[in-house]
PDB file of C-alpha atoms in Angstrom:
ATOM      1  CA  MET S   1      88.835  30.231 -78.738  1.00  0.00           C
ATOM      2  CA  ALA S   2      90.811  30.555 -81.960  1.00  0.00           C
ATOM      3  CA  CYS S   3      91.238  34.344 -81.941  1.00  0.00           C
ATOM      4  CA  VAL S   4      91.117  35.392 -78.297  1.00  0.00           C
ATOM      5  CA  ASN S   5      93.543  33.790 -75.870  1.00  0.00           C
ATOM      6  CA  PRO S   6      92.385  32.880 -72.335  1.00  0.00           C
ATOM      7  CA  ASP S   7      94.369  35.840 -70.976  1.00  0.00           C
ATOM      8  CA  GLY S   8      92.403  38.242 -73.173  1.00  0.00           C
ATOM      9  CA  THR S   9      95.195  38.853 -75.730  1.00  0.00           C
ATOM     10  CA  VAL S  10      94.489  38.097 -79.379  1.00  0.00           C
ATOM     11  CA  THR S  11      96.331  35.817 -81.806  1.00  0.00           C
ATOM     12  CA  GLU S  12      98.421  37.130 -84.683  1.00  0.00           C
ATOM     13  CA  SER S  13      95.779  36.115 -87.231  1.00  0.00           C
ATOM     14  CA  ALA S  14      93.139  37.967 -85.192  1.00  0.00           C
ATOM     15  CA  LYS S  15      95.375  41.088 -85.142  1.00  0.00           C
ATOM     16  CA  ALA S  16      95.655  40.854 -88.913  1.00  0.00           C
ATOM     17  CA  LEU S  17      91.862  40.765 -89.166  1.00  0.00           C
ATOM     18  CA  LEU S  18      91.441  43.681 -86.725  1.00  0.00           C
ATOM     19  CA  ASN S  19      93.877  45.783 -88.776  1.00  0.00           C
ATOM     20  CA  ILE S  20      91.906  45.044 -91.942  1.00  0.00           C
ATOM     21  CA  VAL S  21      88.531  46.148 -90.518  1.00  0.00           C
ATOM     22  CA  GLN S  22      89.458  49.783 -89.779  1.00  0.00           C
ATOM     23  CA  ASN S  23      86.806  50.456 -92.433  1.00  0.00           C
ATOM     24  CA  PRO S  24      83.624  48.315 -92.610  1.00  0.00           C
ATOM     25  CA  LEU S  25      84.048  45.247 -94.807  1.00  0.00           C
ATOM     26  CA  THR S  26      82.046  42.117 -95.637  1.00  0.00           C
ATOM     27  CA  PRO S  27      83.493  38.691 -94.712  1.00  0.00           C
ATOM     28  CA  GLU S  28      84.024  38.025 -98.448  1.00  0.00           C
ATOM     29  CA  GLU S  29      86.070  41.225 -98.833  1.00  0.00           C
ATOM     30  CA  ILE S  30      88.087  40.414 -95.707  1.00  0.00           C
ATOM     31  CA  SER S  31      88.750  36.880 -96.957  1.00  0.00           C
ATOM     32  CA  LYS S  32      90.221  38.233-100.188  1.00  0.00           C
ATOM     33  CA  LEU S  33      92.332  40.854 -98.417  1.00  0.00           C
ATOM     34  CA  VAL S  34      93.855  38.578 -95.767  1.00  0.00           C
ATOM     35  CA  GLY S  35      94.066  35.462 -97.970  1.00  0.00           C
ATOM     36  CA  GLN S  36      92.241  33.290 -95.432  1.00  0.00           C
ATOM     37  CA  PRO S  37      89.415  30.937 -96.390  1.00  0.00           C
ATOM     38  CA  LEU S  38      85.959  32.417 -95.978  1.00  0.00           C
ATOM     39  CA  PHE S  39      84.860  29.836 -93.370  1.00  0.00           C
ATOM     40  CA  LYS S  40      87.776  30.805 -91.165  1.00  0.00           C
ATOM     41  CA  VAL S  41      87.069  34.531 -91.508  1.00  0.00           C
ATOM     42  CA  ARG S  42      83.381  34.007 -90.633  1.00  0.00           C
ATOM     43  CA  SER S  43      84.304  31.952 -87.565  1.00  0.00           C
ATOM     44  CA  SER S  44      86.907  34.471 -86.417  1.00  0.00           C
ATOM     45  CA  LEU S  45      84.547  37.419 -86.881  1.00  0.00           C
ATOM     46  CA  ARG S  46      81.836  35.663 -84.906  1.00  0.00           C
ATOM     47  CA  GLU S  47      84.258  35.060 -82.067  1.00  0.00           C
ATOM     48  CA  MET S  48      85.599  38.611 -82.137  1.00  0.00           C
ATOM     49  CA  ALA S  49      82.070  40.019 -82.240  1.00  0.00           C
ATOM     50  CA  GLN S  50      81.266  37.976 -79.097  1.00  0.00           C
ATOM     51  CA  ALA S  51      84.358  39.465 -77.475  1.00  0.00           C
ATOM     52  CA  GLU S  52      83.174  42.940 -78.650  1.00  0.00           C
ATOM     53  CA  LEU S  53      86.346  43.509 -80.664  1.00  0.00           C
ATOM     54  CA  VAL S  54      84.377  44.039 -83.865  1.00  0.00           C
ATOM     55  CA  LYS S  55      80.821  45.043 -84.574  1.00  0.00           C
ATOM     56  CA  GLU S  56      78.544  44.163 -87.464  1.00  0.00           C
ATOM     57  CA  GLU S  57      76.271  46.574 -89.304  1.00  0.00           C
ATOM     58  CA  ALA S  58      74.350  45.582 -92.448  1.00  0.00           C
ATOM     59  CA  GLY S  59      76.632  42.623 -93.087  1.00  0.00           C
ATOM     60  CA  LYS S  60      79.857  44.652 -92.718  1.00  0.00           C
ATOM     61  CA  PHE S  61      82.320  44.299 -89.872  1.00  0.00           C
ATOM     62  CA  SER S  62      84.396  47.064 -88.320  1.00  0.00           C
ATOM     63  CA  ILE S  63      86.743  47.358 -85.374  1.00  0.00           C
ATOM     64  CA  THR S  64      85.462  48.667 -82.018  1.00  0.00           C
ATOM     65  CA  GLU S  65      87.321  50.857 -79.493  1.00  0.00           C
ATOM     66  CA  LYS S  66      87.954  47.661 -77.470  1.00  0.00           C
ATOM     67  CA  GLY S  67      89.368  46.040 -80.593  1.00  0.00           C
ATOM     68  CA  LYS S  68      91.678  48.991 -81.221  1.00  0.00           C
ATOM     69  CA  GLU S  69      93.217  48.471 -77.770  1.00  0.00           C
ATOM     70  CA  LYS S  70      94.251  44.935 -78.810  1.00  0.00           C
ATOM     71  CA  ILE S  71      96.401  45.895 -81.821  1.00  0.00           C
TER      72      ILE S  71
ATOM     73  CA  MET G 174      58.387  -5.982 -74.165  1.00  0.00           C
ATOM     74  CA  GLU G 175      57.413  -2.315 -74.247  1.00  0.00           C
ATOM     75  CA  HIS G 176      60.819  -1.408 -72.817  1.00  0.00           C
ATOM     76  CA  ILE G 177      62.598  -3.339 -75.590  1.00  0.00           C
ATOM     77  CA  GLN G 178      60.496  -1.615 -78.246  1.00  0.00           C
ATOM     78  CA  GLU G 179      61.119   1.789 -76.657  1.00  0.00           C
ATOM     79  CA  SER G 180      64.851   1.145 -76.492  1.00  0.00           C
ATOM     80  CA  GLN G 181      64.927   0.073 -80.146  1.00  0.00           C
ATOM     81  CA  GLU G 182      63.046   3.219 -81.144  1.00  0.00           C
ATOM     82  CA  LYS G 183      65.521   5.411 -79.282  1.00  0.00           C
ATOM     83  CA  GLN G 184      68.406   3.868 -81.221  1.00  0.00           C
ATOM     84  CA  ILE G 185      66.937   4.762 -84.618  1.00  0.00           C
ATOM     85  CA  GLN G 186      68.661   7.883 -85.872  1.00  0.00           C
ATOM     86  CA  PRO G 187      67.626   9.645 -89.062  1.00  0.00           C
ATOM     87  CA  MET G 188      70.269   9.317 -91.766  1.00  0.00           C
ATOM     88  CA  PRO G 189      71.210  12.256 -93.984  1.00  0.00           C
ATOM     89  CA  ARG G 190      69.798  11.989 -97.474  1.00  0.00           C
ATOM     90  CA  LEU G 191      71.182  13.021-100.831  1.00  0.00           C
ATOM     91  CA  GLY G 192      69.609  16.125-102.343  1.00  0.00           C
ATOM     92  CA  GLU G 193      68.466  17.474 -98.968  1.00  0.00           C
ATOM     93  CA  PRO G 194      70.045  20.202 -96.822  1.00  0.00           C
ATOM     94  CA  ALA G 195      73.070  18.854 -94.924  1.00  0.00           C
ATOM     95  CA  PRO G 196      72.421  18.617 -91.159  1.00  0.00           C
ATOM     96  CA  GLN G 197      73.638  21.832 -89.518  1.00  0.00           C
ATOM     97  CA  PHE G 198      76.052  21.739 -86.584  1.00  0.00           C
ATOM     98  CA  GLU G 199      78.408  23.806 -84.489  1.00  0.00           C
ATOM     99  CA  ALA G 200      81.563  22.000 -83.422  1.00  0.00           C
ATOM    100  CA  VAL G 201      84.887  22.500 -81.678  1.00  0.00           C
ATOM    101  CA  THR G 202      87.692  22.015 -84.188  1.00  0.00           C
ATOM    102  CA  THR G 203      91.432  22.475 -84.440  1.00  0.00           C
ATOM    103  CA  HIS G 204      90.642  25.805 -86.152  1.00  0.00           C
ATOM    104  CA  GLY G 205      88.253  27.045 -83.430  1.00  0.00           C
ATOM    105  CA  THR G 206      84.508  26.679 -83.177  1.00  0.00           C
ATOM    106  CA  LEU G 207      83.051  26.220 -86.657  1.00  0.00           C
ATOM    107  CA  LYS G 208      79.492  26.053 -87.904  1.00  0.00           C
ATOM    108  CA  LEU G 209      78.539  24.215 -91.077  1.00  0.00           C
ATOM    109  CA  GLU G 210      77.016  27.516 -92.288  1.00  0.00           C
ATOM    110  CA  ASP G 211      80.517  29.071 -92.183  1.00  0.00           C
ATOM    111  CA  PHE G 212      81.238  27.057 -95.350  1.00  0.00           C
ATOM    112  CA  LYS G 213      78.286  28.495 -97.327  1.00  0.00           C
ATOM    113  CA  GLY G 214      79.472  29.509-100.776  1.00  0.00           C
ATOM    114  CA  SER G 215      82.115  26.815-101.028  1.00  0.00           C
ATOM    115  CA  TRP G 216      81.894  23.070-101.424  1.00  0.00           C
ATOM    116  CA  LEU G 217      82.932  20.933 -98.471  1.00  0.00           C
ATOM    117  CA  ILE G 218      84.182  17.378 -98.042  1.00  0.00           C
ATOM    118  CA  LEU G 219      83.319  16.419 -94.451  1.00  0.00           C
ATOM    119  CA  PHE G 220      84.982  13.128 -93.615  1.00  0.00           C
ATOM    120  CA  SER G 221      85.317  11.004 -90.505  1.00  0.00           C
ATOM    121  CA  HIS G 222      88.132   8.716 -89.418  1.00  0.00           C
ATOM    122  CA  PRO G 223      88.137   6.108 -86.647  1.00  0.00           C
ATOM    123  CA  ALA G 224      90.828   7.523 -84.361  1.00  0.00           C
ATOM    124  CA  ASP G 225      93.904   9.708 -84.118  1.00  0.00           C
ATOM    125  CA  PHE G 226      97.340   8.057 -83.951  1.00  0.00           C
ATOM    126  CA  THR G 227      96.301   5.031 -85.990  1.00  0.00           C
ATOM    127  CA  PRO G 228      98.130   3.942 -89.149  1.00  0.00           C
ATOM    128  CA  VAL G 229      95.438   3.809 -91.834  1.00  0.00           C
ATOM    129  CA  CYS G 230      94.013   7.138 -90.693  1.00  0.00           C
ATOM    130  CA  THR G 231      97.477   8.668 -90.804  1.00  0.00           C
ATOM    131  CA  THR G 232      97.907   7.604 -94.430  1.00  0.00           C
ATOM    132  CA  GLU G 233      94.500   9.025 -95.231  1.00  0.00           C
ATOM    133  CA  PHE G 234      95.210  12.344 -93.509  1.00  0.00           C
ATOM    134  CA  ILE G 235      98.402  12.707 -95.504  1.00  0.00           C
ATOM    135  CA  GLY G 236      96.396  11.901 -98.639  1.00  0.00           C
ATOM    136  CA  PHE G 237      93.671  14.435 -97.844  1.00  0.00           C
ATOM    137  CA  ALA G 238      96.252  17.115 -97.003  1.00  0.00           C
ATOM    138  CA  GLN G 239      98.020  16.451-100.329  1.00  0.00           C
ATOM    139  CA  ILE G 240      94.834  17.076-102.332  1.00  0.00           C
ATOM    140  CA  HIS G 241      93.696  20.046-100.242  1.00  0.00           C
ATOM    141  CA  GLU G 242      95.190  22.654-102.566  1.00  0.00           C
ATOM    142  CA  GLN G 243      93.642  21.002-105.646  1.00  0.00           C
ATOM    143  CA  LEU G 244      90.299  20.957-103.874  1.00  0.00           C
ATOM    144  CA  ARG G 245      90.612  24.628-102.965  1.00  0.00           C
ATOM    145  CA  GLU G 246      91.209  25.430-106.621  1.00  0.00           C
ATOM    146  CA  MET G 247      87.785  23.830-107.182  1.00  0.00           C
ATOM    147  CA  ASN G 248      86.270  25.991-104.410  1.00  0.00           C
ATOM    148  CA  CYS G 249      86.089  22.962-102.105  1.00  0.00           C
ATOM    149  CA  GLU G 250      87.168  22.872 -98.467  1.00  0.00           C
ATOM    150  CA  LEU G 251      87.981  19.864 -96.302  1.00  0.00           C
ATOM    151  CA  MET G 252      87.086  19.041 -92.699  1.00  0.00           C
ATOM    152  CA  GLY G 253      87.900  15.869 -90.741  1.00  0.00           C
ATOM    153  CA  LEU G 254      86.145  14.391 -87.684  1.00  0.00           C
ATOM    154  CA  SER G 255      86.694  11.748 -85.063  1.00  0.00           C
ATOM    155  CA  ILE G 256      85.607  11.033 -81.521  1.00  0.00           C
ATOM    156  CA  ASP G 257      88.828  12.380 -80.041  1.00  0.00           C
ATOM    157  CA  SER G 258      89.635  15.553 -78.113  1.00  0.00           C
ATOM    158  CA  VAL G 259      90.933  18.692 -79.803  1.00  0.00           C
ATOM    159  CA  TYR G 260      94.212  18.198 -77.905  1.00  0.00           C
ATOM    160  CA  SER G 261      94.585  14.719 -79.396  1.00  0.00           C
ATOM    161  CA  HIS G 262      93.918  16.169 -82.870  1.00  0.00           C
ATOM    162  CA  ILE G 263      96.473  18.924 -82.364  1.00  0.00           C
ATOM    163  CA  ALA G 264      99.080  16.452 -81.087  1.00  0.00           C
ATOM    164  CA  TRP G 265      98.443  14.038 -83.978  1.00  0.00           C
ATOM    165  CA  ALA G 266      98.564  16.776 -86.648  1.00  0.00           C
ATOM    166  CA  ARG G 267     101.866  18.020 -85.169  1.00  0.00           C
ATOM    167  CA  ASN G 268     103.178  14.441 -85.082  1.00  0.00           C
ATOM    168  CA  VAL G 269     102.262  13.856 -88.751  1.00  0.00           C
ATOM    169  CA  GLU G 270     104.101  17.016 -89.736  1.00  0.00           C
ATOM    170  CA  GLU G 271     107.133  16.261 -87.558  1.00  0.00           C
ATOM    171  CA  LYS G 272     107.515  12.552 -88.363  1.00  0.00           C
ATOM    172  CA  LEU G 273     106.049  12.302 -91.842  1.00  0.00           C
ATOM    173  CA  GLY G 274     106.629  15.782 -93.240  1.00  0.00           C
ATOM    174  CA  GLN G 275     103.019  16.599 -94.078  1.00  0.00           C
ATOM    175  CA  LYS G 276     101.314  19.699 -92.664  1.00  0.00           C
ATOM    176  CA  ILE G 277      97.627  19.165 -91.930  1.00  0.00           C
ATOM    177  CA  THR G 278      95.986  22.283 -93.292  1.00  0.00           C
ATOM    178  CA  PHE G 279      92.288  21.576 -92.738  1.00  0.00           C
ATOM    179  CA  PRO G 280      90.217  21.721 -89.513  1.00  0.00           C
ATOM    180  CA  ILE G 281      89.392  18.539 -87.584  1.00  0.00           C
ATOM    181  CA  ILE G 282      86.232  18.292 -85.492  1.00  0.00           C
ATOM    182  CA  ALA G 283      86.645  17.003 -81.913  1.00  0.00           C
ATOM    183  CA  ASP G 284      83.305  15.216 -81.678  1.00  0.00           C
ATOM    184  CA  LEU G 285      83.627  13.860 -78.152  1.00  0.00           C
ATOM    185  CA  ASN G 286      79.875  13.942 -77.539  1.00  0.00           C
ATOM    186  CA  LYS G 287      79.247  12.212 -80.942  1.00  0.00           C
ATOM    187  CA  GLU G 288      76.741  14.917 -81.875  1.00  0.00           C
ATOM    188  CA  VAL G 289      77.921  15.409 -85.472  1.00  0.00           C
ATOM    189  CA  ALA G 290      78.710  11.714 -85.917  1.00  0.00           C
ATOM    190  CA  THR G 291      75.196  10.830 -84.884  1.00  0.00           C
ATOM    191  CA  LYS G 292      73.562  13.470 -87.110  1.00  0.00           C
ATOM    192  CA  TYR G 293      75.500  12.170 -90.134  1.00  0.00           C
ATOM    193  CA  GLY G 294      75.225   8.441 -89.361  1.00  0.00           C
ATOM    194  CA  MET G 295      78.994   8.018 -89.058  1.00  0.00           C
ATOM    195  CA  LEU G 296      78.766   5.382 -86.307  1.00  0.00           C
ATOM    196  CA  MET G 297      78.383   1.769 -87.394  1.00  0.00           C
ATOM    197  CA  PRO G 298      77.903  -0.211 -84.170  1.00  0.00           C
ATOM    198  CA  GLY G 299      78.479  -3.472 -86.048  1.00  0.00           C
ATOM    199  CA  GLU G 300      82.043  -2.277 -86.665  1.00  0.00           C
ATOM    200  CA  SER G 301      82.709  -0.189 -83.590  1.00  0.00           C
ATOM    201  CA  LYS G 302      80.645   1.510 -80.876  1.00  0.00           C
ATOM    202  CA  THR G 303      83.354   4.057 -80.081  1.00  0.00           C
ATOM    203  CA  GLU G 304      84.901   4.950 -83.438  1.00  0.00           C
ATOM    204  CA  THR G 305      83.464   6.582 -86.517  1.00  0.00           C
ATOM    205  CA  SER G 306      83.733   4.667 -89.774  1.00  0.00           C
ATOM    206  CA  ARG G 307      85.490   6.157 -92.800  1.00  0.00           C
ATOM    207  CA  CYS G 308      82.608   8.286 -94.111  1.00  0.00           C
ATOM    208  CA  VAL G 309      82.701  11.029 -96.718  1.00  0.00           C
ATOM    209  CA  PHE G 310      79.992  13.646 -97.218  1.00  0.00           C
ATOM    210  CA  VAL G 311      80.137  16.038-100.117  1.00  0.00           C
ATOM    211  CA  ILE G 312      78.206  19.213 -99.351  1.00  0.00           C
ATOM    212  CA  ASP G 313      77.776  21.764-102.134  1.00  0.00           C
ATOM    213  CA  ASP G 314      78.047  25.548-102.011  1.00  0.00           C
ATOM    214  CA  LYS G 315      74.337  25.823-101.193  1.00  0.00           C
ATOM    215  CA  GLN G 316      74.775  23.308 -98.303  1.00  0.00           C
ATOM    216  CA  ILE G 317      72.934  20.487-100.042  1.00  0.00           C
ATOM    217  CA  LEU G 318      74.242  16.993 -99.434  1.00  0.00           C
ATOM    218  CA  ARG G 319      75.404  15.756-102.831  1.00  0.00           C
ATOM    219  CA  ALA G 320      77.286  12.499-102.210  1.00  0.00           C
ATOM    220  CA  MET G 321      78.060  10.038 -99.452  1.00  0.00           C
ATOM    221  CA  ILE G 322      80.698   7.305 -99.336  1.00  0.00           C
ATOM    222  CA  TYR G 323      81.132   4.807 -96.516  1.00  0.00           C
ATOM    223  CA  TYR G 324      84.288   2.734 -96.097  1.00  0.00           C
ATOM    224  CA  PRO G 325      84.999   0.220 -93.334  1.00  0.00           C
ATOM    225  CA  LEU G 326      87.624   0.666 -90.630  1.00  0.00           C
ATOM    226  CA  SER G 327      90.055  -1.612 -92.475  1.00  0.00           C
ATOM    227  CA  THR G 328      90.192   0.151 -95.824  1.00  0.00           C
ATOM    228  CA  GLY G 329      91.768   3.514 -96.590  1.00  0.00           C
ATOM    229  CA  ARG G 330      90.030   5.782 -99.076  1.00  0.00           C
ATOM    230  CA  ASN G 331      91.187   6.717-102.571  1.00  0.00           C
ATOM    231  CA  MET G 332      92.072  10.397-102.920  1.00  0.00           C
ATOM    232  CA  ASP G 333      91.778  10.315-106.747  1.00  0.00           C
ATOM    233  CA  GLU G 334      88.132   9.399-106.254  1.00  0.00           C
ATOM    234  CA  MET G 335      87.594  12.373-103.929  1.00  0.00           C
ATOM    235  CA  LEU G 336      88.906  14.717-106.634  1.00  0.00           C
ATOM    236  CA  ARG G 337      87.042  12.915-109.408  1.00  0.00           C
ATOM    237  CA  LEU G 338      83.778  13.078-107.468  1.00  0.00           C
ATOM    238  CA  ILE G 339      83.990  16.839-106.961  1.00  0.00           C
ATOM    239  CA  GLN G 340      84.972  17.353-110.603  1.00  0.00           C
ATOM    240  CA  ALA G 341      82.055  15.183-111.738  1.00  0.00           C
ATOM    241  CA  LEU G 342      79.475  16.905-109.515  1.00  0.00           C
ATOM    242  CA  GLN G 343      80.624  20.380-110.525  1.00  0.00           C
ATOM    243  CA  THR G 344      80.602  19.366-114.202  1.00  0.00           C
ATOM    244  CA  THR G 345      77.031  18.124-113.790  1.00  0.00           C
ATOM    245  CA  ASP G 346      75.994  21.427-112.227  1.00  0.00           C
ATOM    246  CA  LYS G 347      77.734  23.587-114.807  1.00  0.00           C
ATOM    247  CA  HIS G 348      76.664  21.748-117.963  1.00  0.00           C
ATOM    248  CA  GLY G 349      73.446  19.940-116.989  1.00  0.00           C
ATOM    249  CA  VAL G 350      74.903  16.543-117.901  1.00  0.00           C
ATOM    250  CA  ALA G 351      75.696  13.234-116.170  1.00  0.00           C
ATOM    251  CA  THR G 352      79.042  11.457-116.082  1.00  0.00           C
ATOM    252  CA  PRO G 353      79.571   7.802-117.072  1.00  0.00           C
ATOM    253  CA  ALA G 354      81.480   5.127-115.189  1.00  0.00           C
ATOM    254  CA  ASN G 355      85.154   5.920-114.674  1.00  0.00           C
ATOM    255  CA  TRP G 356      84.654   9.421-116.112  1.00  0.00           C
ATOM    256  CA  ARG G 357      87.570  11.798-115.924  1.00  0.00           C
ATOM    257  CA  PRO G 358      87.702  15.497-116.848  1.00  0.00           C
ATOM    258  CA  GLY G 359      88.098  15.738-120.629  1.00  0.00           C
ATOM    259  CA  ASP G 360      86.081  12.546-121.289  1.00  0.00           C
ATOM    260  CA  LYS G 361      82.739  12.642-123.038  1.00  0.00           C
ATOM    261  CA  VAL G 362      79.674  13.197-120.832  1.00  0.00           C
ATOM    262  CA  ILE G 363      76.219  11.668-120.872  1.00  0.00           C
ATOM    263  CA  VAL G 364      73.367  13.752-122.187  1.00  0.00           C
ATOM    264  CA  PRO G 365      70.307  13.166-119.967  1.00  0.00           C
ATOM    265  CA  PRO G 366      67.844  10.897-121.810  1.00  0.00           C
ATOM    266  CA  PRO G 367      64.835  12.520-123.475  1.00  0.00           C
ATOM    267  CA  ASN G 368      61.574  12.092-121.624  1.00  0.00           C
ATOM    268  CA  THR G 369      59.061  12.458-124.440  1.00  0.00           C
ATOM    269  CA  GLN G 370      58.710  10.638-127.727  1.00  0.00           C
ATOM    270  CA  GLU G 371      59.125  13.878-129.657  1.00  0.00           C
ATOM    271  CA  MET G 372      62.379  14.653-127.825  1.00  0.00           C
ATOM    272  CA  ALA G 373      63.616  11.121-128.491  1.00  0.00           C
ATOM    273  CA  GLU G 374      63.052  11.563-132.235  1.00  0.00           C
ATOM    274  CA  GLU G 375      64.870  14.897-132.172  1.00  0.00           C
ATOM    275  CA  ARG G 376      67.743  13.471-130.131  1.00  0.00           C
ATOM    276  CA  VAL G 377      68.649  10.767-132.642  1.00  0.00           C
ATOM    277  CA  LYS G 378      68.809  13.418-135.399  1.00  0.00           C
ATOM    278  CA  ASP G 379      70.954  15.749-133.302  1.00  0.00           C
ATOM    279  CA  LYS G 380      74.400  15.996-134.954  1.00  0.00           C
ATOM    280  CA  ALA G 381      75.913  17.581-131.815  1.00  0.00           C
ATOM    281  CA  VAL G 382      75.662  14.322-129.847  1.00  0.00           C
ATOM    282  CA  GLU G 383      76.926  10.787-130.395  1.00  0.00           C
ATOM    283  CA  CYS G 384      74.085   8.314-129.855  1.00  0.00           C
ATOM    284  CA  LYS G 385      74.178   4.515-129.510  1.00  0.00           C
ATOM    285  CA  ASP G 386      70.441   4.768-129.280  1.00  0.00           C
ATOM    286  CA  TRP G 387      67.902   7.470-128.379  1.00  0.00           C
ATOM    287  CA  TYR G 388      68.451   7.042-124.605  1.00  0.00           C
ATOM    288  CA  PHE G 389      72.240   6.650-124.662  1.00  0.00           C
ATOM    289  CA  CYS G 390      73.979   9.711-126.030  1.00  0.00           C
ATOM    290  CA  LYS G 391      77.318  11.280-125.209  1.00  0.00           C
ATOM    291  CA  LYS G 392      78.936  14.561-126.141  1.00  0.00           C
ATOM    292  CA  GLU G 393      82.174  16.429-125.801  1.00  0.00           C
ATOM    293  CA  LEU G 394      82.194  19.418-123.435  1.00  0.00           C
ATOM    294  CA  GLU G 395      83.396  22.644-125.009  1.00  0.00           C
TER     295      GLU G 395
END
C-alpha cells in the first residue's frame, strides 16, 4: 500500500491528499493542487477509497469521517 | 506428438501491435499498485530492463531519470519493469541515488509473476528465460500503442532517441505529417503523399510545400 501503512496510519502524501479533498474534487483538480502526477493521484485515491478514507460521487472525491480521523 | 504440439501452442503468446489498445494491467510498483488506465490522458514510456543491480541497466536508469523532466514537459510519464521484487527495486533505486547521485523519480513494476512481461512480449527465451530484454513501449494519451523498440541484453538504449521518438509522434498527431529519417524538432516534415491523381497534380503546384516530386514533399512547421 502506498498511502495506508500496515498499522493503519497514512503517509504524508496521503495526508496532503486528504487535506485537499475537504470539498469534492476531480482527480485532475487534485493533481493540479498537490503538484503530483495524475497517475499517482488516481492510484492513491483508489487505495484510499478502498480503505474508506475518501468517497467518490459523480467523479469527484471527498474525505469521509474515517478519513478525517487520520489527519 | 500431440503433447509436443499442445506444448508448442501453449508457448505462443500474442504480441502487442502498433495502433491497437495497449494491453491493460494492474501491477505492484515502487509507487504502489498502478493500473495502466491510471496513465490515461498522458503519454507513457513503459520500458523493461533485465535485472536490478546490473551495470548496463544502472546506466540506463540514470539516463531515463535524467530525461524524465523533459518527458513530463511533453506530457509523457515513464515506468520501468523487471522480474525482480519491489524490495529489490527500492534497494537498487536507493543505491543509485546514494552511490551515483541520481534520484529515480519514476515507478518500477515488480513483475515477479511475469504477467506484464508476457502480455507485452518482453521475454526473449533465446536471450534469457528469466530476464526481460530491453524493450520500450510508447503508449499515447488514449492508451494506444504507438511505438515499440527492442534492444538486446548487451546494448544500452539511447535516451536522445526516446525524446526524439515522443517529439516525432506528437508532431505527427498535432500537424498530420510524417517525419523523415533523423528528424529533429525544427527540421522540415514530410507531407503525406497524395492518394489521387488530382491531388498529385495539385500538390506539385502547391507553393507552400517543397517537392522533389509529387510523392516526396516537405514543409516547414509554423
